[in-house]
Amino acid sequence: MYKLRKSVGFKSLMLLTSIIIFTACNNPVKPESYKVLLITNNDLAEAWQAYADWKKSIGKSTKIITVSDISKDYNATNIQEKIRLCVRDYIENYGVKWVVLGGDSQPNDKGVVPGGHITVHQQEPKGIPTDIIYLSPTNWDADNDGIYGEFKDDQEAITYPDGSIGLGRIPVRTREDVIAFTEKVIAYEANYPTGSFASNMVYTCTDQPAYAKVRNSWDGYLSKVWNGNSKRFFSSETPWDEEGKLGSYELSAENLVSLINNKTTSKMHIHGHGHLPAWLLEGKSTFIGDHVQQLNNEGAYPLITTVSCNTGEYDSDKDPSIVEQMIRKPKGGSVAVVAPIRTGKPHFSDRNDFKLMVLEGKLDGTTHTMTRYWMAGMNDNATTGEALMKAKSEMIADAKNSEAYHLCICEINLLGDPTLDMRSAAPKTPKLEVEKQLTLGKNKLEVSTAISGCTVCVWKENDGIYEIAKADDTGKAAFNLEIASAGDMVVSASGINVNSAVTKIYVK
Ligand SMILES: [Ca+2]
């Protein structure tokens, strides 16, 4: 699918122009390509530029496109379908690997970026906006009745994520939100704590029937593939209990604030009841917006998964949800939370499985999705958005056979940045060494990073220079550059478990 204005005739003309340019400069003309597509509205587009520049500087070239431009450039009867066509265009023709929905949504296609098509389900008869449809090559309405994602009638047009493209929605509303979030992302990617923070995970659980499966998520799954440490912060037991008094340390909002503020835990799974503005904790303690305001975990932002009902409801008129507050909080909270948009149901394909869940810890669809998310990040080095889509892709067979699992794939979202390395270990910091100055004309630029295999990126906007290379075994990468104008050149080193380092070279 192509943009309308790129008709076949236009494309032929482009090809001809490319050949002429190619012949004239004897330099291959690279097709436009991007790693990240960020969709937002006109009000926020400018504020997102700093985020796009940061991503580009570390090798993830980012295209910002507005909903109103999409509405003009793509031909369909509704905005969701136009956004889907745009996303497919950028995946198929521009090399996009991550899709960021850069804003909150509200009912009836309002808000910064409208939610994906409303899909209807037996357990969600009012329907839920389903962002994963934006990645789909098919339109989720096989019988063409305007009702999307019907388990039986639309099955032929339903394509679930295959894990190759990362998706996330950053539910911001204002320019200030965008600026604060960008600052957190840069801190996460460039100044992530280098001590034991990366390897510590805490499971919280206040729901007795869920204890067994939450234990099993770690004991039977994640601990098998990741060499990190976990602690159980349950109503019934915590590592901080007084001797001989199991459960004496309360899983309260105040203690959860302390846990986050002491900057020791980089990964959290929050299991238990909740509603849009709150996590319900032990006794009558509720973690609400006041507690988010007490968070001062600057620079140590945990990744979070939560099953708690409606905490990830990004499309409500009642705003913000507790997860949205965690994302929007300046210098605190989180940069990516996996959460259900409505009730976080324990999905099973067989009724007897509920008993097995309580007694033996059999994972339901929701807990399994979140467990797989962590496994994909810790074991396969998937980014946040890739990891969730990979978790969903591993449930496709279940979803084709079970209406409950179909809903499970649709209702769990990544709220936050989908491009983030999940930090399975404490990051190394590159020792970035380059020449301080270059001159016009042909240059061979050598970049030393001291980290083998990391990503080295060289970018000079004015001359159209944008090169990415992998550092060799000695942590070095070399580039042959033809520099046409004076000004700054940006050089960076980044990668899996690497704190991004960025420097500038002045060309005179
Ligand atoms: Ca239909």
Coordinates of C-alpha atoms and ligand atoms in Angstrom, one line a residue:
M1 CA 0.0 0.0 0.0
Y2 CA 1.4 3.4 -1.0
K3 CA 0.6 6.9 -0.1
L4 CA -2.0 8.2 -2.6
R5 CA 0.3 10.9 -3.9
K6 CA 2.8 8.3 -4.7
S7 CA 1.0 7.0 -7.8
V8 CA 2.8 4.6 -10.2
G9 CA 3.7 7.6 -12.4
F10 CA 5.2 9.5 -9.6
K11 CA 7.2 6.5 -8.6
S12 CA 8.6 6.1 -12.1
L13 CA 9.6 9.7 -12.1
M14 CA 11.3 9.2 -8.7
L15 CA 13.2 6.2 -10.1
L16 CA 14.3 8.2 -13.1
T17 CA 15.4 11.1 -10.8
S18 CA 17.3 8.6 -8.7
I19 CA 19.2 7.2 -11.7
I20 CA 20.1 10.8 -12.8
I21 CA 21.4 11.7 -9.3
F22 CA 23.2 8.3 -9.1
T23 CA 25.0 9.0 -12.4
A24 CA 25.7 12.6 -11.6
C25 CA 27.4 12.1 -8.2
N26 CA 28.6 8.5 -8.6
N27 CA 27.2 7.9 -5.2
P28 CA 24.4 5.4 -4.5
V29 CA 21.2 7.3 -3.5
K30 CA 19.8 5.6 -0.4
P31 CA 16.0 5.3 -0.3
E32 CA 14.4 7.1 2.6
S33 CA 14.4 4.8 5.5
Y34 CA 13.3 5.0 9.1
K35 CA 13.4 2.7 12.1
V36 CA 10.7 4.4 14.1
L37 CA 7.3 5.8 13.1
L38 CA 5.8 8.2 15.6
I39 CA 2.2 9.2 15.1
T40 CA 0.9 12.3 17.0
N41 CA -1.2 15.3 16.5
N42 CA -0.4 18.8 15.2
D43 CA -0.2 20.3 18.7
L44 CA 2.5 17.8 19.9
A45 CA 4.5 17.2 16.8
E46 CA 7.0 19.9 17.5
A47 CA 7.5 18.8 21.1
W48 CA 8.2 15.3 19.9
Q49 CA 11.1 16.5 17.8
A50 CA 13.6 16.3 20.7
Y51 CA 12.6 12.6 21.2
A52 CA 13.0 11.9 17.4
D53 CA 16.4 13.6 17.3
W54 CA 17.6 11.6 20.3
K55 CA 16.5 8.3 18.7
K56 CA 18.1 9.3 15.4
S57 CA 21.3 10.1 17.2
I58 CA 21.5 6.6 18.6
G59 CA 20.7 4.8 15.3
K60 CA 16.9 4.7 15.4
S61 CA 15.9 7.2 12.7
T62 CA 12.4 8.5 13.5
K63 CA 9.7 9.8 11.3
I64 CA 7.1 12.0 12.9
I65 CA 3.7 12.0 11.2
T66 CA 0.5 13.7 12.3
V67 CA -2.9 12.2 12.3
S68 CA -4.2 15.1 10.1
D69 CA -1.5 14.4 7.5
I70 CA -2.4 10.7 7.6
S71 CA -6.0 11.6 7.2
K72 CA -5.1 13.6 4.0
D73 CA -2.6 11.1 2.5
Y74 CA -4.3 7.8 2.9
N75 CA -7.6 6.7 1.4
A76 CA -10.1 4.9 3.7
T77 CA -13.5 5.6 5.2
N78 CA -12.3 6.0 8.8
I79 CA -9.3 7.3 10.6
Q80 CA -8.3 4.0 12.1
E81 CA -8.2 2.4 8.7
K82 CA -6.1 5.3 7.4
I83 CA -3.6 5.0 10.3
R84 CA -3.4 1.2 9.7
L85 CA -2.6 1.8 6.0
C86 CA 0.0 4.4 6.9
V87 CA 1.7 2.1 9.4
R88 CA 1.8 -0.8 6.8
D89 CA 3.2 1.7 4.2
Y90 CA 6.1 2.6 6.6
I91 CA 6.7 -1.0 7.6
E92 CA 6.7 -2.3 4.0
N93 CA 8.4 0.5 2.2
Y94 CA 10.5 2.4 4.7
G95 CA 11.9 -0.3 6.9
V96 CA 10.1 0.8 10.1
K97 CA 10.6 -1.6 13.0
W98 CA 8.8 0.3 15.8
V99 CA 5.6 2.1 15.9
V100 CA 5.0 4.8 18.6
L101 CA 1.5 6.1 19.1
G102 CA 2.6 9.4 20.5
G103 CA -0.4 10.5 22.6
D104 CA -3.5 9.7 24.6
S105 CA -6.8 8.8 23.1
Q106 CA -10.4 9.6 24.1
P107 CA -13.7 8.0 23.1
N108 CA -15.2 8.6 19.6
D109 CA -11.9 9.0 17.8
K110 CA -10.9 12.0 20.0
G111 CA -7.7 12.6 21.8
V112 CA -4.2 12.9 20.4
V113 CA -4.0 9.6 18.6
P114 CA -7.3 7.6 18.2
G115 CA -7.4 4.1 19.6
G116 CA -7.3 1.3 17.1
H117 CA -10.6 -0.2 15.8
I118 CA -13.1 -1.0 18.5
T119 CA -13.2 -4.8 18.6
V120 CA -16.2 -6.6 20.2
H121 CA -16.0 -9.6 22.5
Q122 CA -18.4 -11.8 24.5
Q123 CA -16.7 -10.5 27.7
E124 CA -16.3 -6.9 26.4
P125 CA -19.7 -6.3 24.6
K126 CA -19.1 -2.5 24.5
G127 CA -15.9 -3.2 22.7
I128 CA -12.3 -2.1 23.3
P129 CA -10.0 0.0 21.2
T130 CA -7.4 -2.4 19.8
D131 CA -4.1 -0.7 18.9
I132 CA -2.5 -3.9 17.5
I133 CA -4.8 -3.6 14.5
Y134 CA -2.5 -0.8 13.4
L135 CA 0.2 -3.3 12.7
S136 CA -2.1 -5.7 10.8
P137 CA -1.8 -6.2 7.0
T138 CA -5.5 -7.2 7.1
N139 CA -8.4 -5.0 8.2
W140 CA -10.1 -7.2 10.9
D141 CA -13.5 -7.0 9.3
A142 CA -13.9 -10.0 7.0
D143 CA -17.7 -9.8 6.7
N144 CA -17.5 -6.1 6.1
D145 CA -20.2 -5.1 8.5
G146 CA -18.3 -2.3 10.2
I147 CA -17.9 -4.4 13.4
Y148 CA -14.2 -5.3 13.9
G149 CA -12.5 -8.3 15.3
E150 CA -15.5 -10.6 15.6
F151 CA -14.1 -13.9 16.8
K152 CA -16.1 -16.0 14.2
D153 CA -17.2 -13.7 11.4
D154 CA -13.9 -11.8 11.0
Q155 CA -11.4 -14.5 11.6
E156 CA -10.1 -14.5 8.0
A157 CA -9.2 -10.8 8.3
I158 CA -7.6 -11.0 11.7
T159 CA -3.8 -10.9 11.7
Y160 CA -2.1 -10.8 15.1
P161 CA 1.3 -9.3 15.7
D162 CA 4.1 -11.6 14.6
G163 CA 6.7 -10.1 17.0
S164 CA 8.8 -8.5 14.2
I165 CA 7.5 -5.0 14.8
G166 CA 7.4 -3.3 18.2
L167 CA 4.3 -1.2 19.2
G168 CA 3.6 1.1 22.1
R169 CA 1.4 4.0 23.0
I170 CA 2.9 6.8 25.0
P171 CA -0.3 8.3 26.6
V172 CA 0.7 11.9 26.9
R173 CA -1.7 14.9 26.5
T174 CA 0.4 18.0 26.6
R175 CA 3.7 19.4 25.4
E176 CA 4.9 19.4 29.0
D177 CA 4.2 15.7 29.2
V178 CA 6.2 15.1 26.0
I179 CA 9.2 17.1 27.3
A180 CA 9.1 15.3 30.7
F181 CA 8.8 11.9 29.1
T182 CA 11.6 12.5 26.6
E183 CA 13.9 13.5 29.4
K184 CA 13.1 10.2 31.2
V185 CA 13.8 8.2 28.1
I186 CA 17.2 9.8 27.5
A187 CA 18.1 9.2 31.1
Y188 CA 17.0 5.5 30.8
E189 CA 19.0 5.0 27.6
A190 CA 22.1 7.1 28.5
N191 CA 22.4 7.1 32.3
Y192 CA 20.9 3.8 33.4
P193 CA 22.1 2.8 36.9
T194 CA 25.2 0.6 36.6
G195 CA 24.9 -1.3 39.9
S196 CA 22.6 -4.1 40.8
F197 CA 19.4 -2.2 39.8
A198 CA 19.2 -4.0 36.4
S199 CA 19.1 -7.5 37.9
N200 CA 16.5 -7.0 40.6
M201 CA 12.8 -7.8 40.0
V202 CA 9.9 -7.6 42.5
Y203 CA 6.6 -9.4 42.2
T204 CA 3.8 -7.8 44.2
C205 CA 0.6 -9.7 44.9
T206 CA -2.3 -9.0 47.2
D207 CA -4.6 -11.6 45.8
Q208 CA -4.4 -15.0 47.6
P209 CA -5.8 -17.1 44.7
A210 CA -3.1 -15.7 42.4
Y211 CA -0.1 -16.5 44.7
A212 CA 0.6 -19.8 43.1
K213 CA 0.7 -18.5 39.5
V214 CA 2.7 -15.4 40.4
R215 CA 5.3 -17.7 42.1
N216 CA 5.2 -19.9 39.0
S217 CA 5.8 -17.0 36.7
W218 CA 9.3 -16.7 38.3
D219 CA 10.0 -20.2 39.4
G220 CA 8.8 -22.1 36.4
Y221 CA 9.6 -19.6 33.6
L222 CA 11.6 -16.4 34.0
S223 CA 14.2 -17.8 36.4
K224 CA 14.9 -20.5 33.9
V225 CA 16.1 -18.0 31.3
W226 CA 17.4 -15.0 33.3
N227 CA 20.1 -14.8 35.8
G228 CA 18.5 -12.0 37.8
N229 CA 17.1 -11.9 41.4
S230 CA 13.5 -11.8 42.4
K231 CA 11.7 -10.8 45.6
R232 CA 8.1 -11.5 46.6
F233 CA 6.3 -8.5 48.0
F234 CA 3.0 -10.4 48.9
S235 CA 0.4 -9.7 51.5
S236 CA 1.4 -12.9 53.1
E237 CA 5.2 -12.7 52.9
T238 CA 7.9 -10.1 52.1
P239 CA 11.7 -10.0 52.4
W240 CA 11.3 -7.2 54.9
D241 CA 9.1 -9.0 57.5
E242 CA 10.1 -9.0 61.1
E243 CA 11.6 -12.3 62.2
G244 CA 9.0 -14.9 62.9
K245 CA 6.2 -12.7 61.7
L246 CA 5.5 -13.5 58.0
G247 CA 3.7 -10.8 56.2
S248 CA 4.2 -8.2 58.9
Y249 CA 5.7 -5.7 56.4
E250 CA 2.6 -4.4 54.6
L251 CA 2.2 -4.2 50.9
S252 CA 0.9 -0.7 51.3
A253 CA 1.0 2.3 49.0
E254 CA 3.6 4.0 51.3
N255 CA 5.9 1.0 51.2
L256 CA 5.5 0.7 47.4
V257 CA 6.5 4.4 47.1
S258 CA 9.6 3.6 49.3
L259 CA 10.4 0.6 47.1
I260 CA 10.4 2.6 43.9
N261 CA 12.2 5.6 45.5
N262 CA 15.0 3.5 46.9
K263 CA 16.1 2.8 43.3
T264 CA 16.9 -0.9 43.8
T265 CA 14.3 -2.5 41.6
S266 CA 14.3 -2.2 37.8
K267 CA 11.5 -4.6 37.0
M268 CA 8.1 -5.0 38.7
H269 CA 5.1 -7.1 38.2
I270 CA 2.1 -5.8 40.1
H271 CA -0.6 -8.4 40.6
G272 CA -3.9 -7.7 42.3
H273 CA -7.0 -5.7 42.1
G274 CA -7.3 -2.1 40.9
H275 CA -9.4 0.4 39.0
L276 CA -8.7 3.3 36.7
P277 CA -7.0 5.7 39.2
A278 CA -5.6 3.2 41.7
W279 CA -3.8 0.0 42.6
L280 CA -5.6 -1.7 45.5
L281 CA -3.0 -3.0 47.9
E282 CA -3.0 -4.7 51.3
G283 CA -5.8 -4.0 53.7
K284 CA -7.5 -0.8 52.4
S285 CA -4.4 0.8 51.1
T286 CA -4.7 2.3 47.6
F287 CA -1.8 3.6 45.5
I288 CA -3.2 6.7 43.8
G289 CA -2.0 9.9 42.1
D290 CA -0.9 11.4 45.4
H291 CA 1.6 8.5 45.7
V292 CA 2.8 9.0 42.1
Q293 CA 3.6 12.6 43.1
Q294 CA 5.8 11.3 45.9
L295 CA 8.0 9.4 43.5
N296 CA 11.4 10.8 43.1
N297 CA 13.2 7.9 41.4
E298 CA 14.9 10.2 38.9
G299 CA 17.2 8.2 36.6
A300 CA 16.0 4.8 37.9
Y301 CA 12.8 4.1 36.1
P302 CA 11.5 0.5 36.6
L303 CA 9.7 -1.3 33.8
I304 CA 6.3 -2.6 35.1
T305 CA 3.7 -5.2 34.2
T306 CA 0.4 -5.1 35.9
V307 CA -2.8 -7.2 35.6
S308 CA -4.9 -4.7 37.7
C309 CA -8.2 -3.9 36.2
N310 CA -8.6 -0.7 34.1
T311 CA -5.2 0.7 35.2
G312 CA -4.2 0.8 31.6
E313 CA -7.4 2.4 30.4
Y314 CA -5.8 5.0 28.1
D315 CA -9.0 5.9 26.3
S316 CA -11.2 7.2 29.1
D317 CA -12.8 10.6 29.6
K318 CA -11.7 10.2 33.2
D319 CA -8.0 11.0 32.9
P320 CA -5.4 10.0 33.9
S321 CA -5.3 6.4 34.8
I322 CA -2.8 5.3 37.4
V323 CA -0.5 3.9 34.7
E324 CA -0.8 7.1 32.7
Q325 CA 0.3 9.0 35.8
M326 CA 3.3 6.7 36.2
I327 CA 4.3 7.5 32.6
R328 CA 3.6 11.2 32.7
K329 CA 5.3 11.9 36.1
P330 CA 8.3 14.2 35.5
K331 CA 11.6 12.7 36.9
G332 CA 9.8 9.8 38.5
G333 CA 7.5 6.8 37.8
S334 CA 8.1 4.6 34.8
V335 CA 8.9 4.7 31.1
A336 CA 7.0 1.6 30.0
V337 CA 4.1 -0.3 31.7
V338 CA 2.2 -3.3 30.3
A339 CA -1.4 -3.1 31.4
P340 CA -4.9 -4.1 30.5
I341 CA -7.2 -1.5 28.9
R342 CA -10.2 -2.9 30.8
T343 CA -10.5 -5.7 33.5
G344 CA -7.4 -7.8 33.7
K345 CA -9.1 -11.1 33.3
P346 CA -7.5 -14.5 33.9
H347 CA -8.1 -16.0 30.5
F348 CA -8.3 -19.8 30.0
S349 CA -9.5 -22.0 27.2
D350 CA -10.7 -24.7 29.6
R351 CA -12.9 -24.0 32.6
N352 CA -11.0 -26.5 34.8
D353 CA -7.8 -24.5 34.3
F354 CA -9.0 -22.0 37.0
K355 CA -8.7 -24.7 39.7
L356 CA -5.2 -25.6 38.3
M357 CA -4.3 -21.9 38.5
V358 CA -5.2 -21.6 42.2
L359 CA -3.8 -25.0 43.2
E360 CA -0.8 -25.5 41.0
G361 CA 0.0 -22.1 39.5
K362 CA -1.0 -22.8 35.9
L363 CA -0.6 -19.5 34.1
D364 CA -3.7 -17.9 32.6
G365 CA -3.4 -15.9 29.3
T366 CA -2.8 -12.6 31.0
T367 CA -0.1 -13.8 33.4
H368 CA 1.4 -15.8 30.6
T369 CA 1.6 -12.8 28.3
M370 CA 3.4 -10.8 30.9
T371 CA 5.7 -13.6 31.8
R372 CA 6.6 -14.1 28.1
Y373 CA 7.2 -10.3 27.8
W374 CA 9.9 -10.5 30.5
M375 CA 11.3 -13.6 29.0
A376 CA 11.6 -12.0 25.5
G377 CA 13.3 -9.0 27.0
M378 CA 15.7 -10.9 29.4
N379 CA 16.5 -13.9 27.1
D380 CA 16.1 -12.6 23.6
N381 CA 17.1 -9.0 24.1
A382 CA 13.8 -7.8 22.6
T383 CA 12.9 -4.2 23.3
T384 CA 9.8 -3.3 25.3
G385 CA 7.5 -3.1 22.3
E386 CA 9.0 -6.1 20.5
A387 CA 8.8 -8.2 23.7
L388 CA 5.1 -7.6 24.1
M389 CA 4.3 -8.3 20.5
K390 CA 6.5 -11.4 20.6
A391 CA 4.5 -12.5 23.7
K392 CA 1.3 -12.0 21.8
S393 CA 2.6 -13.9 18.7
E394 CA 3.3 -16.9 21.0
M395 CA -0.5 -17.0 21.8
I396 CA -1.8 -17.0 18.2
A397 CA -2.7 -20.6 18.1
D398 CA -4.6 -20.2 21.4
A399 CA -6.4 -17.1 20.1
K400 CA -7.5 -18.8 16.9
N401 CA -9.2 -21.5 19.0
S402 CA -10.4 -19.5 22.0
E403 CA -12.5 -16.4 22.2
A404 CA -11.0 -15.7 25.6
Y405 CA -7.4 -15.7 24.2
H406 CA -8.5 -13.6 21.3
L407 CA -9.6 -10.9 23.8
C408 CA -6.4 -11.4 25.8
I409 CA -4.3 -10.5 22.7
C410 CA -6.4 -7.5 22.1
E411 CA -6.7 -6.0 25.6
I412 CA -3.1 -5.8 26.9
N413 CA -1.0 -2.8 25.8
L414 CA 2.4 -1.4 26.2
L415 CA 2.0 2.1 27.5
G416 CA 5.4 3.8 27.1
D417 CA 8.3 3.7 24.8
P418 CA 8.4 0.5 22.7
T419 CA 12.0 1.0 21.5
L420 CA 13.7 0.5 24.9
D421 CA 16.3 -2.2 25.7
M422 CA 14.9 -3.9 28.7
R423 CA 18.3 -4.1 30.5
S424 CA 18.8 -7.7 31.3
A425 CA 22.1 -6.7 33.0
A426 CA 23.8 -3.6 34.2
P427 CA 24.8 -1.6 31.2
K428 CA 28.3 -0.9 30.2
T429 CA 29.3 2.7 29.4
P430 CA 31.2 3.2 26.2
K431 CA 34.5 5.1 26.1
L432 CA 33.7 7.1 23.0
E433 CA 36.9 8.4 21.3
V434 CA 36.9 10.3 18.0
E435 CA 38.9 13.0 16.4
K436 CA 37.9 16.4 17.7
Q437 CA 37.9 18.1 14.3
L438 CA 37.4 17.0 10.7
T439 CA 37.9 19.0 7.5
L440 CA 35.8 19.2 4.3
G441 CA 36.2 16.6 1.6
K442 CA 37.1 12.9 2.0
N443 CA 37.6 11.7 5.6
K444 CA 38.2 8.3 7.2
L445 CA 36.6 8.5 10.6
E446 CA 37.6 6.0 13.2
V447 CA 35.4 5.6 16.3
S448 CA 36.6 3.8 19.4
T449 CA 34.0 2.7 21.9
A450 CA 35.7 0.0 24.0
I451 CA 32.6 -2.2 23.6
S452 CA 32.6 -4.9 21.0
G453 CA 29.5 -5.3 19.0
C454 CA 27.8 -2.1 20.0
T455 CA 26.0 0.1 17.5
V456 CA 28.0 3.1 16.2
C457 CA 26.1 5.9 14.4
V458 CA 27.5 8.9 12.5
W459 CA 25.1 11.7 11.6
K460 CA 25.5 15.0 9.8
E461 CA 22.2 16.4 8.9
N462 CA 23.3 19.1 6.4
D463 CA 25.3 16.7 4.2
G464 CA 22.8 13.8 4.4
I465 CA 25.4 11.7 6.2
Y466 CA 23.7 9.0 8.3
E467 CA 25.8 5.8 8.8
I468 CA 25.4 3.0 11.2
A469 CA 27.9 0.3 11.8
K470 CA 28.6 -2.5 14.3
A471 CA 31.8 -2.1 16.4
D472 CA 34.4 -4.8 15.8
D473 CA 35.8 -7.1 18.5
T474 CA 38.1 -4.3 19.7
G475 CA 35.1 -1.9 19.9
K476 CA 36.1 0.1 16.9
A477 CA 34.2 1.2 13.7
A478 CA 35.4 3.1 10.7
F479 CA 33.5 5.2 8.2
N480 CA 34.5 6.7 4.9
L481 CA 32.8 10.1 4.7
E482 CA 32.5 12.8 2.1
I483 CA 31.9 15.9 4.0
A484 CA 30.5 18.8 2.0
S485 CA 29.9 21.5 4.7
A486 CA 31.1 22.9 8.0
G487 CA 29.1 22.2 11.2
D488 CA 28.5 19.6 13.8
M489 CA 28.6 15.9 13.2
V490 CA 27.0 13.6 15.8
V491 CA 28.7 10.4 16.8
S492 CA 27.2 7.8 19.2
A493 CA 27.6 4.4 20.6
S494 CA 24.6 2.4 21.9
G495 CA 23.2 -1.1 22.2
I496 CA 21.9 -3.9 24.3
N497 CA 23.0 -3.3 27.9
V498 CA 25.0 -0.3 26.8
N499 CA 24.4 3.2 28.1
S500 CA 24.2 5.4 25.0
A501 CA 27.1 7.8 24.6
V502 CA 26.8 10.7 22.2
T503 CA 29.5 13.2 21.2
K504 CA 30.0 15.9 18.5
I505 CA 32.8 16.5 16.1
Y506 CA 33.2 20.0 14.6
V507 CA 33.8 20.1 10.9
K508 CA 35.5 23.4 9.8
Ligands
CA1 CA -17.1 -7.8 11.1

